[in-house]
Coordinates of C-alpha atoms and ligand atoms in Angstrom, one line a residue:
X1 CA -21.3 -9.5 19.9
X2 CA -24.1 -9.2 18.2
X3 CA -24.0 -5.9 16.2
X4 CA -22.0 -5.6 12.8
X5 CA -19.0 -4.1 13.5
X6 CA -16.3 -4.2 10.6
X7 CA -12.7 -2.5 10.1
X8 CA -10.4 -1.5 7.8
X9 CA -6.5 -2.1 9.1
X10 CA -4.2 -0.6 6.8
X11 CA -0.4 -0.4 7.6
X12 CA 1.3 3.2 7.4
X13 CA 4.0 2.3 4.8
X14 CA 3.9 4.1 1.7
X15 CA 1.1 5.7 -0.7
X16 CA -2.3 5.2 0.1
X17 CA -4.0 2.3 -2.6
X18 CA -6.7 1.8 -4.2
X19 CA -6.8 -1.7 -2.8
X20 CA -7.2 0.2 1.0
X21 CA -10.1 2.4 -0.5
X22 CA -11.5 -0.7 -2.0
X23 CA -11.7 -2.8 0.8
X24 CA -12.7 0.3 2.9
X25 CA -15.8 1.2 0.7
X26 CA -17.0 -2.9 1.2
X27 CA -16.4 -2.8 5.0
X28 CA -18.4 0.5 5.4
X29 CA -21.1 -0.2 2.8
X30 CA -21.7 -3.6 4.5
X31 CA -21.9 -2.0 8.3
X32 CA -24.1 0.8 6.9
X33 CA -26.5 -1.9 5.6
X34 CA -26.8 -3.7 8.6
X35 CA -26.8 -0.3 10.8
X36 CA -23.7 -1.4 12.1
X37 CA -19.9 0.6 12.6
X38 CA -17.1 1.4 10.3
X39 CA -13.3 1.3 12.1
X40 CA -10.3 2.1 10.9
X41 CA -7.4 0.8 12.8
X42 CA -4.0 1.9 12.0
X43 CA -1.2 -1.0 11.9
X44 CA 2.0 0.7 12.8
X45 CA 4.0 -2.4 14.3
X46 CA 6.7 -2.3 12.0
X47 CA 8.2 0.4 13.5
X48 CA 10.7 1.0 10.6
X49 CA 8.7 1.0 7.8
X50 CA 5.8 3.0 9.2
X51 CA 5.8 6.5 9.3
X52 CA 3.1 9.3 10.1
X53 CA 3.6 10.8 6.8
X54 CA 1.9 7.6 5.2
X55 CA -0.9 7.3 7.9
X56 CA -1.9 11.0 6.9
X57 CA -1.7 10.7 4.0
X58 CA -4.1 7.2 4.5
X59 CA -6.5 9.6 6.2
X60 CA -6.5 12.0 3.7
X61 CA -7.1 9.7 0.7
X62 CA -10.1 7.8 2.7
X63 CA -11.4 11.1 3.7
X64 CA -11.3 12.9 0.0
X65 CA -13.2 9.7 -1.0
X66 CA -16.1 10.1 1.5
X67 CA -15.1 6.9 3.6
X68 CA -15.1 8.3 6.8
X69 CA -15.0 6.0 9.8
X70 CA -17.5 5.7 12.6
X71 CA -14.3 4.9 15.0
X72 CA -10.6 5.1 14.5
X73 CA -7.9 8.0 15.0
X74 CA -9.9 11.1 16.1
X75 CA -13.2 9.4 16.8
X76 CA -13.0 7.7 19.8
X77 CA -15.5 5.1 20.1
X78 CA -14.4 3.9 23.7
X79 CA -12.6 1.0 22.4
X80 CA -8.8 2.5 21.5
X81 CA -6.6 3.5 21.3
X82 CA -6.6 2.8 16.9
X83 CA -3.1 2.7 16.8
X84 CA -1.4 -0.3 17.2
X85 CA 1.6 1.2 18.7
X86 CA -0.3 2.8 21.6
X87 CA -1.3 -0.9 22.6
X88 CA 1.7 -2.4 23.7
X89 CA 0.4 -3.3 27.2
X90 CA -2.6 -4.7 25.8
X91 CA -0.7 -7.5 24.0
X92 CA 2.0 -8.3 26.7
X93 CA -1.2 -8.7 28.9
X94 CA -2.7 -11.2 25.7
X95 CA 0.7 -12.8 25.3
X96 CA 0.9 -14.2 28.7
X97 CA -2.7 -15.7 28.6
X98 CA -0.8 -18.1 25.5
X99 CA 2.6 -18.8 27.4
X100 CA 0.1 -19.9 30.9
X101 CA -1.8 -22.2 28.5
X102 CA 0.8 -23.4 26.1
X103 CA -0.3 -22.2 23.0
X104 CA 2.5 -19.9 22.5
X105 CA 6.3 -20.4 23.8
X106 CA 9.4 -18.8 23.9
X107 CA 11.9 -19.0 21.7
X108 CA 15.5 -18.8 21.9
X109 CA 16.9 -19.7 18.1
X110 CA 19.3 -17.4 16.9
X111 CA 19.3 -16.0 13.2
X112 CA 22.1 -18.5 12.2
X113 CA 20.5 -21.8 13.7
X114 CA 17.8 -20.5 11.6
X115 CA 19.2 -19.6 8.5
X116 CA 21.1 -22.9 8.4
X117 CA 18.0 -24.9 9.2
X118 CA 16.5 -23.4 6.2
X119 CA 19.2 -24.0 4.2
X120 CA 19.1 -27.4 5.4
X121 CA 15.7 -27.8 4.6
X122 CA 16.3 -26.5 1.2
X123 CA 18.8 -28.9 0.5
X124 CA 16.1 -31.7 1.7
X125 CA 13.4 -29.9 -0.6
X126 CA 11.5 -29.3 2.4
X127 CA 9.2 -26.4 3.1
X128 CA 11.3 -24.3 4.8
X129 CA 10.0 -23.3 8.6
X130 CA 10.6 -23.1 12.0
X131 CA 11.2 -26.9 13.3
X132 CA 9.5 -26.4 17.0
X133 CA 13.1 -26.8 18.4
X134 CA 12.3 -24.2 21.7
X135 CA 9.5 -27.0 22.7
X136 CA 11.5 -28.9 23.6
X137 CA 13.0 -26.7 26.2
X138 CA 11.9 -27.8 29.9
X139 CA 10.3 -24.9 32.2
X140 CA 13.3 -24.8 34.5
X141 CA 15.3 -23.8 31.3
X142 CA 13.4 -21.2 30.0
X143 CA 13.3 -19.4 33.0
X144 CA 16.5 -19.4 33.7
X145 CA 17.4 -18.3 29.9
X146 CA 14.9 -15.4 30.2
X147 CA 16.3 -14.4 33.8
X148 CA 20.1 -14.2 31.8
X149 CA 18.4 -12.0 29.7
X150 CA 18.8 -14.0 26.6
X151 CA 17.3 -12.3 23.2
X152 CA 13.9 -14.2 22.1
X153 CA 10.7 -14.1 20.7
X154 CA 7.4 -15.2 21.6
X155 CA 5.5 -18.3 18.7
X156 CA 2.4 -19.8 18.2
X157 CA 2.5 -23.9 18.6
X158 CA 0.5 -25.2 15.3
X159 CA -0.3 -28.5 14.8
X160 CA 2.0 -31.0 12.7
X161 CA -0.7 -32.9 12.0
X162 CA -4.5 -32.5 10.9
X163 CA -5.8 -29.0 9.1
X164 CA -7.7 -25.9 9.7
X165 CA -10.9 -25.4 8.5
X166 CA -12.7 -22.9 8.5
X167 CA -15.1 -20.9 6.6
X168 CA -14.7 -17.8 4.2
X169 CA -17.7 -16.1 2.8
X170 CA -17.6 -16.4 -0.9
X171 CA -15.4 -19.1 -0.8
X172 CA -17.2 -21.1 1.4
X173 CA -15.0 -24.0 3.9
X174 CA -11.0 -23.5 3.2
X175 CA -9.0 -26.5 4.3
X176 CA -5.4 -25.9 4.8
X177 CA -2.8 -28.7 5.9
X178 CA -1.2 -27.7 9.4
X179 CA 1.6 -28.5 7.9
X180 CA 1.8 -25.7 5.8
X181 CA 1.5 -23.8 8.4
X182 CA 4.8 -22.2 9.5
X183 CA 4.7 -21.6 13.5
X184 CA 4.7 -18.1 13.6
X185 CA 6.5 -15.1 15.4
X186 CA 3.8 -13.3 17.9
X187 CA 6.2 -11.0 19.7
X188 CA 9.3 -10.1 18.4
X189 CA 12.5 -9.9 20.5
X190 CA 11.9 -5.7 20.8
X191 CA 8.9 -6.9 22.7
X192 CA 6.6 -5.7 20.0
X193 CA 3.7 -7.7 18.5
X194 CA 3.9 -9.0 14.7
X195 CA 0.6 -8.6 12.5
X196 CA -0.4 -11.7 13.0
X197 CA -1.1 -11.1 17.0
X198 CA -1.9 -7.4 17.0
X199 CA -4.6 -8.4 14.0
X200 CA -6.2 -11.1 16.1
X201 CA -5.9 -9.2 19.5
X202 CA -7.3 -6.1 18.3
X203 CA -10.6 -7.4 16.4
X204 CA -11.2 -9.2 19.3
X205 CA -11.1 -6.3 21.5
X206 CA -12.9 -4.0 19.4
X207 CA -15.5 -6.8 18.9
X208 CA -14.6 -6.7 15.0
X209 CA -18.2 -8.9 13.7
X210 CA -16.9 -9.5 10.0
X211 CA -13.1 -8.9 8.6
X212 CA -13.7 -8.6 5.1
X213 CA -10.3 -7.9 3.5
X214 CA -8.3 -8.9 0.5
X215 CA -7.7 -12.6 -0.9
X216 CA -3.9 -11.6 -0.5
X217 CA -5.0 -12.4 3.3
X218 CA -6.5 -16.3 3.1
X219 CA -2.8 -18.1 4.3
X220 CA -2.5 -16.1 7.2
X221 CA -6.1 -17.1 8.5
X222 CA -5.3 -20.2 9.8
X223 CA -2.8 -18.8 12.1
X224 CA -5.3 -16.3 13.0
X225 CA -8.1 -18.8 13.6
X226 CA -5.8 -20.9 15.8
X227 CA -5.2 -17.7 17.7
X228 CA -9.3 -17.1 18.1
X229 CA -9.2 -21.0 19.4
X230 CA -6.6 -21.0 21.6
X231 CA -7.9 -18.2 22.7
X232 CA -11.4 -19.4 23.3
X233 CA -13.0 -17.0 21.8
X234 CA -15.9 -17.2 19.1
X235 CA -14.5 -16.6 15.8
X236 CA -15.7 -13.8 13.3
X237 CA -17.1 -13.9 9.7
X238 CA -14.4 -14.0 7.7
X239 CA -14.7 -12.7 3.5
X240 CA -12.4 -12.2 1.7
X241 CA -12.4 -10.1 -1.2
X242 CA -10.8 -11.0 -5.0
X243 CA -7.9 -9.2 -5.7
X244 CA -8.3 -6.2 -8.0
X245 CA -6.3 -7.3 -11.3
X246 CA -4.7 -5.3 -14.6
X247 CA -6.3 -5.8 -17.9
X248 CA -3.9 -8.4 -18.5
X249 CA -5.2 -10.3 -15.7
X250 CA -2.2 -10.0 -13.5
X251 CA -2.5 -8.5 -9.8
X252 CA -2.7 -4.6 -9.8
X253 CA 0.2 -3.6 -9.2
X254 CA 2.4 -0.4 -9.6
X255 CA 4.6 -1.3 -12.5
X256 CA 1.3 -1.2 -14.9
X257 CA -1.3 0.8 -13.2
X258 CA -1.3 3.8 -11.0
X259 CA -1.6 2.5 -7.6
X260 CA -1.8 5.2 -5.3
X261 CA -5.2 6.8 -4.4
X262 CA -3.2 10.1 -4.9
X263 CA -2.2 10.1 -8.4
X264 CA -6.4 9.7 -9.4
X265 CA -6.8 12.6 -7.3
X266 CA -4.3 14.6 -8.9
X267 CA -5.2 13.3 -12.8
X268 CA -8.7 15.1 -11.7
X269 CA -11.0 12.4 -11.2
X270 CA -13.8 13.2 -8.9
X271 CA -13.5 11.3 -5.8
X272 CA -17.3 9.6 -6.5
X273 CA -16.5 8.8 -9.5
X274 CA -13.6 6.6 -8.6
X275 CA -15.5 5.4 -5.3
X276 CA -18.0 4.7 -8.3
X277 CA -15.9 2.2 -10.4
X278 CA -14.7 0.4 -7.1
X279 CA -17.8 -0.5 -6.3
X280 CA -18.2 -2.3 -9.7
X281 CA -14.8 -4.2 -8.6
X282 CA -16.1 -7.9 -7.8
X283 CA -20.0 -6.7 -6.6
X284 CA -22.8 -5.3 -9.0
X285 CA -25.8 -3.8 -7.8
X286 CA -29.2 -5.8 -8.5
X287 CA -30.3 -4.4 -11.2
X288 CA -26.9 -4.3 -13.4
X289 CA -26.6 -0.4 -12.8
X290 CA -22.6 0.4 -13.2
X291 CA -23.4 4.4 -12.3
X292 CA -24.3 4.9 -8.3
X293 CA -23.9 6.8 -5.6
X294 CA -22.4 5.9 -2.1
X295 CA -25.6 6.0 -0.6
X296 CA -27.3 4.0 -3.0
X297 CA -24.3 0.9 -2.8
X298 CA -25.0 1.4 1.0
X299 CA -28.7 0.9 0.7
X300 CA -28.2 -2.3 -1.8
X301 CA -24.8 -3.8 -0.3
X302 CA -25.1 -7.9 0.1
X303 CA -21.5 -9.4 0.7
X304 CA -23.3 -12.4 -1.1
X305 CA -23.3 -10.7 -4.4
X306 CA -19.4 -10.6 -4.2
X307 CA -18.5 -12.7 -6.9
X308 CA -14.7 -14.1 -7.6
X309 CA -13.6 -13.7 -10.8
X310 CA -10.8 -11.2 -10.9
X311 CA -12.0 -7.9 -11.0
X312 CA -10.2 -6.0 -13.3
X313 CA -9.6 -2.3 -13.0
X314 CA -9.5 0.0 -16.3
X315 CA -8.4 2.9 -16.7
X316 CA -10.2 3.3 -19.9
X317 CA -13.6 2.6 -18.3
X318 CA -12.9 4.5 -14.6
X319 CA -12.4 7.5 -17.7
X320 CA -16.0 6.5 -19.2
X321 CA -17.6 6.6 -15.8
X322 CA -15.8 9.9 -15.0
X323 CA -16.6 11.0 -17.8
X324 CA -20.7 10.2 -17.4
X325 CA -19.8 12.2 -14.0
X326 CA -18.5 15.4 -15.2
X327 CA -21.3 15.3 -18.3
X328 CA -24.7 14.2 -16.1
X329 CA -24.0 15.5 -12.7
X330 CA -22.1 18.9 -12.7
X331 CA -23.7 22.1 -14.2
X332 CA -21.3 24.3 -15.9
X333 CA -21.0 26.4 -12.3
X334 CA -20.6 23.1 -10.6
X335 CA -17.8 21.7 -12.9
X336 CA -15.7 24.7 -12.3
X337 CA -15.7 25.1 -8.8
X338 CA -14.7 21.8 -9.0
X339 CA -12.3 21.9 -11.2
X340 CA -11.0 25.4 -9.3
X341 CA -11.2 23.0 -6.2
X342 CA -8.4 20.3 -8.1
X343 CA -6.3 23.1 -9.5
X344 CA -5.6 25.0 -7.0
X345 CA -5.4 21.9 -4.4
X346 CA -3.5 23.0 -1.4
X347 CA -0.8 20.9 -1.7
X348 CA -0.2 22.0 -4.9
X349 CA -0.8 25.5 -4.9
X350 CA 1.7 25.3 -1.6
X351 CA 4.9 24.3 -3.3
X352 CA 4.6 25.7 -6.3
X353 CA 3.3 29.6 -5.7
X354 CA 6.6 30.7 -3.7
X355 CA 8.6 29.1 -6.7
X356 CA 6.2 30.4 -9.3
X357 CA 6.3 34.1 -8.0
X358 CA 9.8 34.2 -8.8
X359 CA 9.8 33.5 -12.2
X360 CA 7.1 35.5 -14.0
X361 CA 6.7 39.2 -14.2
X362 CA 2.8 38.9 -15.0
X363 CA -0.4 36.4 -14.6
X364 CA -0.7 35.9 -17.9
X365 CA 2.5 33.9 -17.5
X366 CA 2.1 31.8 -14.9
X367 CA -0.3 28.9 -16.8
X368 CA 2.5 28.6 -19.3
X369 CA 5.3 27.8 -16.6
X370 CA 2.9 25.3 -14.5
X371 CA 0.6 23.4 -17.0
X372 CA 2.8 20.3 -16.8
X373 CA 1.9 20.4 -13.1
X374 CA -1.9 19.9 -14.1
X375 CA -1.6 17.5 -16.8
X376 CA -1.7 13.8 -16.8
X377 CA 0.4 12.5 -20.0
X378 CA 3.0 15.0 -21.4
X379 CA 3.1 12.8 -24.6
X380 CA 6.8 13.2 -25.4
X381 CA 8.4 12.0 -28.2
X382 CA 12.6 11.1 -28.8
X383 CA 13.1 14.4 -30.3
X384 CA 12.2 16.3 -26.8
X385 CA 15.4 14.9 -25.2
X386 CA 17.9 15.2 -27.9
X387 CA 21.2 17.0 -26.1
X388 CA 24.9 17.5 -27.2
X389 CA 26.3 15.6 -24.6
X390 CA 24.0 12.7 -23.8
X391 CA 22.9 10.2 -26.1
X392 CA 18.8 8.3 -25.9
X393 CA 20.7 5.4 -24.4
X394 CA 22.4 7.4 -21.2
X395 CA 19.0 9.2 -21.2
X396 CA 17.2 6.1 -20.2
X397 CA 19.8 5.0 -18.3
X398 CA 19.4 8.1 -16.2
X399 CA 15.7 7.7 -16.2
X400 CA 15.6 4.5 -15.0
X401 CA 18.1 5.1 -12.3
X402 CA 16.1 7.9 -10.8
X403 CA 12.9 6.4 -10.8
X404 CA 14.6 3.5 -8.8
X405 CA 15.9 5.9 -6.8
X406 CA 13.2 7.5 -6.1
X407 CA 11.4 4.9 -5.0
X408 CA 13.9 4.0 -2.3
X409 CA 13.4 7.3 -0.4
X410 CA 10.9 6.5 2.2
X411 CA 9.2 10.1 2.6
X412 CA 9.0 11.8 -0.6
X413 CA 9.6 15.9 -0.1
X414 CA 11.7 18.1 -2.3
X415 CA 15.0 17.8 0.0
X416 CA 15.2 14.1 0.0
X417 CA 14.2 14.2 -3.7
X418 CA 17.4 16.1 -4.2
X419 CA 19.8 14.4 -1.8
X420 CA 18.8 11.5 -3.5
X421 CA 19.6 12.3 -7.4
X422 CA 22.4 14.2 -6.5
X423 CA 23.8 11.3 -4.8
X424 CA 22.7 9.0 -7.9
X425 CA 24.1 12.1 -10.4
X426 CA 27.4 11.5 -8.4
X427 CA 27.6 8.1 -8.4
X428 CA 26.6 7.5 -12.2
X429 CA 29.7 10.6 -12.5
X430 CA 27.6 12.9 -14.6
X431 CA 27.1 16.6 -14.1
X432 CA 24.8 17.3 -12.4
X433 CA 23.3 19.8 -15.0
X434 CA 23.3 16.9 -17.5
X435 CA 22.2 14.5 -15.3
X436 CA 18.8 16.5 -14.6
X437 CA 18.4 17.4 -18.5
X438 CA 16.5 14.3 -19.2
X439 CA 14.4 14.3 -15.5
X440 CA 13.5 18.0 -16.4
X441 CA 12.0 16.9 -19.6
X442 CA 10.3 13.8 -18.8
X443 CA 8.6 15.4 -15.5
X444 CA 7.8 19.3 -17.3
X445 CA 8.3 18.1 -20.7
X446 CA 10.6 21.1 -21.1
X447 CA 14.3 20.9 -20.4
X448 CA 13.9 24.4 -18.4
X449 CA 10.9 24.7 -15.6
X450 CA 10.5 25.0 -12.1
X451 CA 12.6 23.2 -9.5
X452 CA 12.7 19.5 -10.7
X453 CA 12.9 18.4 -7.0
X454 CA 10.0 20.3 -5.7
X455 CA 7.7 19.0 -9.1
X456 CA 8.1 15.6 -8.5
X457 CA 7.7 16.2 -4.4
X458 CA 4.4 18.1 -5.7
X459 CA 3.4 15.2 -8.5
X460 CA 4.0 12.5 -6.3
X461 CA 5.4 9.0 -6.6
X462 CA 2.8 8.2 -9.2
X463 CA 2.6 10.3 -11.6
X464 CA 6.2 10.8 -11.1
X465 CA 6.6 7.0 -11.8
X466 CA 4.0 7.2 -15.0
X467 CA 6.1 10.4 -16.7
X468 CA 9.9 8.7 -16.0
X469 CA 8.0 5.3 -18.1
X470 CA 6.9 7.2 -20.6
X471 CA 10.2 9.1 -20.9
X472 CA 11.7 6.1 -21.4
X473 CA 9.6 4.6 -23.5
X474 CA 9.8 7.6 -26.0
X475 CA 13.5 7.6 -26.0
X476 CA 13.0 3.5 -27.5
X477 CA 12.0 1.4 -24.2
X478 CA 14.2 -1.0 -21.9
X479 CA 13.8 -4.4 -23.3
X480 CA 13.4 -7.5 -19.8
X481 CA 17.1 -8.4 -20.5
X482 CA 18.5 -5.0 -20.4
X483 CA 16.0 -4.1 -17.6
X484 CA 18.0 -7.1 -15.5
X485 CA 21.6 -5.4 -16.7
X486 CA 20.8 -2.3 -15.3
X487 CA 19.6 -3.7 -12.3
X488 CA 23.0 -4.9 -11.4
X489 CA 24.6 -1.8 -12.7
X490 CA 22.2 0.0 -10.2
X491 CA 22.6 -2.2 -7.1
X492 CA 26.8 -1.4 -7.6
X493 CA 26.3 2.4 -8.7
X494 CA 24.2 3.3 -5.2
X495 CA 24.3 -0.1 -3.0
X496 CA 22.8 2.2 0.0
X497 CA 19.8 3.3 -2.1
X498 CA 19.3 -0.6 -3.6
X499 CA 19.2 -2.3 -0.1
X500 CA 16.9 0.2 1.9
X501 CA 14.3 -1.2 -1.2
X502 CA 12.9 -4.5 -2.2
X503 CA 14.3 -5.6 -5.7
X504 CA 14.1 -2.1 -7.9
X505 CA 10.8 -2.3 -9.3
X506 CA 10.6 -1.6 -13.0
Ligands
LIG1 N1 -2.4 -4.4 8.2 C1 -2.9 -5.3 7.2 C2 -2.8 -4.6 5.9 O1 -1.9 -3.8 5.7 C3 -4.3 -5.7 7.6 C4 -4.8 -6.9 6.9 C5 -6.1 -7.4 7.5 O2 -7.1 -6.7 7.2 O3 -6.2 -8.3 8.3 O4 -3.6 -4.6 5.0

């Protein structure tokens, strides 16, 4: 293995982020440096919370950024299939290599022997985790629980004793305790791999030279190096990047910044521009330049220049560079095929023209009726929402519902948009004519427009997310407490909607 090779590995389950563009542009500037190949492999093991919608999407953004890959989904470099759920055979094959050595066993322990052994441990103060029980189990027994057919899953024997070093590029040697290393799942009882395996397997196989991905990543290499051991096989580089944080320090993260690479490329920035300001995210180029091109962070890249102090991404200064952008490099014909190029973006232009052609008797009409569609901020104020029936309070209430709601639906498009609120309209028992007064507002910022549903299927989750905030926060703002009160209220009102979602993010 001796030429670079380096991957990204993102997991089809939801927007694409700027943290997967991130760590993309570091893994392809560092293999173009060293004349090397870019992968993208797609991580689709969890089988219910992956869906194609997501990995096209994931494509999409990576593409509209410039990051294409030198091997991954439609670029066959001989060593795929890139999706990790076109592999199954390849790990059953792996799996059996660490059940004839030891290094993995089968396990038997049902969900309640394990949820009382963590309670257990709990109750001890203990760190909660699986307590080896199944190694105990003698050959002659397992067989003869796998020949009944009994349910189980396939774990990694760690070490009780001792800990894992090993080393991580800016960070230098990591020591972790083996004992706070939990023994971990490597097949699951449907016979599929978890990350943890397919990761390991798969940069093996595709003779993966560095895996430079986020700091979120560090616990789960010791579990990945013991995999490369057990293996025998010579371990990779491993770097791991800092964590891109919010101005106030704390990791990006939806509820304050626009996550999705989507909502930037419908708020019009130009995809270099944004590429741009990642690059200035934890690296710097040598001589302190924050304006460059692709090419030019190519030419320059050093994963030693990665330093670790929380990069922080602002908005106010991805505008400045963007800015620079639009000013230095677009000529006046330039900046408006470009912006011709964002406003009429198929996507866009798709949903919208059938339901615009109804409405208006002449072109002159038609900016009118879908400006809010190209604007960022509709800067709303109380006043815009004021109705007969519904007071600020139920108009927040509402707000805040829906955008929980709409979080919950796991493939955004303009029939699920309205199954959902109608079922939430219903379930609060309002109208549903009053019920979409306040939605209509805080998404056109009129309380008449085109189709609500197929606006917010056309905005996207994002921007979506940003206009229901600001709504609220124009009709007076949620303070923490209430925020935790209407939580509760929201988990009884639509209990389906709550479950098929982590905690309702605010
Ligand atoms: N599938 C993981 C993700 O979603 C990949 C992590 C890694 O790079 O090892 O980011």
């Amino acid at each position: 293995m001796s030429s670079v090779r380096t991957r990204i590995a993102p997991s089809p389950t939801g927007d694409p982020h700027l943290g997967t563009a991130y760590v993309a542009l570091f893994n392809r500037c560092f293999a173009r440096r060293r004349g090397g190949s870019f992968i993208l492999r797609i991580e689709d093991t969890d089988r219910e919370r992956s869906n194609e919608q997501s990995e096209r999407r994931i494509l999409d953004a990576l593409r509209w950024l410039g990051l294409d890959w030198d091997e991954g989904p439609g670029r066959d470099g001989g060593k795929g299939p890139y999706r990790q759920s076109e592999r199954a055979e390849i790990y059953s094959e792996q799996i059996r290599v660490l059940l004839e050595k030891g290094d993995a066993f089968y396990c038997f322990c049902d969900e309640n022997r394990l949820a009382a052994l963590r309670r257990e441990q709990l109750r001890q103060k203990l760190r909660p985790g699986y307590d080896g029980h199944c190694l105990g189990l003698s050959a002659g027994e397992v067989s003869e629980r796998l020949a009944r057919g009994e349910s189980h899953v396939v774990r990694l024997r760690v070490p009780r004793e001792g800990e894992c070093v090993f080393t991580d590029l800016p960070r230098g040697e990591i020591r972790i305790q083996w004992s706070q290393v939990d023994m971990p799942v490597l097949i699951k009882s449907d016979g599929l791999p978890t990350y943890h395996f397919a990761n390991v397997v798969d940069d093996r196989l595709m003779e993966i030279s560095h895996v430079i991905r986020g700091e979120e990543w560090i616990s789960s290499a010791p579990k990945h190096v013991l995999l490369y051991d057990a293996f025998g096989w010579e371990r990779p580089v491993f770097c791991h990047l800092p964590l891109l944080r919010n101005p106030d320090k704390s990791k990006l993260s939806k509820r304050k910044n626009p996550t999705s690479i989507g909502y930037y490329r419908s708020m019009g920035y130009l995809p270099e521009a944004l590429l741009n300001y990642l690059g200035n995210m934890g690296w710097s180029m040598p001589d302190g330049e924050e304006k460059f091109s692709l090419e030019q962070m190519e030419a320059r890249f050093e994963l030693e220049r990665i330093s670790l102090g929380g990069p922080v991404f602002d908005r106010e200064k991805l505008d400045w560079l963007n800015g620079r952008y639009l000013r230095e490099d677009l000529d006046d014909a330039e900046f408006v095929r470009q912006f011709t190029t964002w406003a009429f973006r198929p996507e866009l232009v798709k949903t919208i023209t059938p339901l615009l052609r109804q409405r208006v008797s002449r072109f002159s009409q038609v900016s009118a009726l879908g400006e809010y569609l190209l604007r960022g901020e509709l800067d709303l104020e109380a006043e815009n929402f004021s109705h007969q029936k519904l007071d600020p309070e139920t108009c927040r209430h509402i707000l805040q519902f829906s955008l929980w709601a709409l979080e919950s639906i796991p493939e955004l498009n303009r029939d699920a948009v309205e199954a959902r609120l109608r079922q939430l309209a219903q379930a609060m028992e309002h109208k549903l004519r009053e019920f979409l007064f306040p939605l209509f507002v805080a998404i056109s910022g009129r309380p008449v427009s085109l189709s609500v549903y197929e606006s917010i299927e056309t905005l996207g989750l994002d921007l979506t997310r940003a206009r229901l905030r600001d709504a609220v926060t124009a009709l007076g703002g949620i303070s923490n407490k209430q925020l935790k009160k209407l939580e509760k209220e929201y988990r009884e009102v639509l209990p389906e909607a709550a479950r098929s979602d982590r905690p309702p993010p605010a």
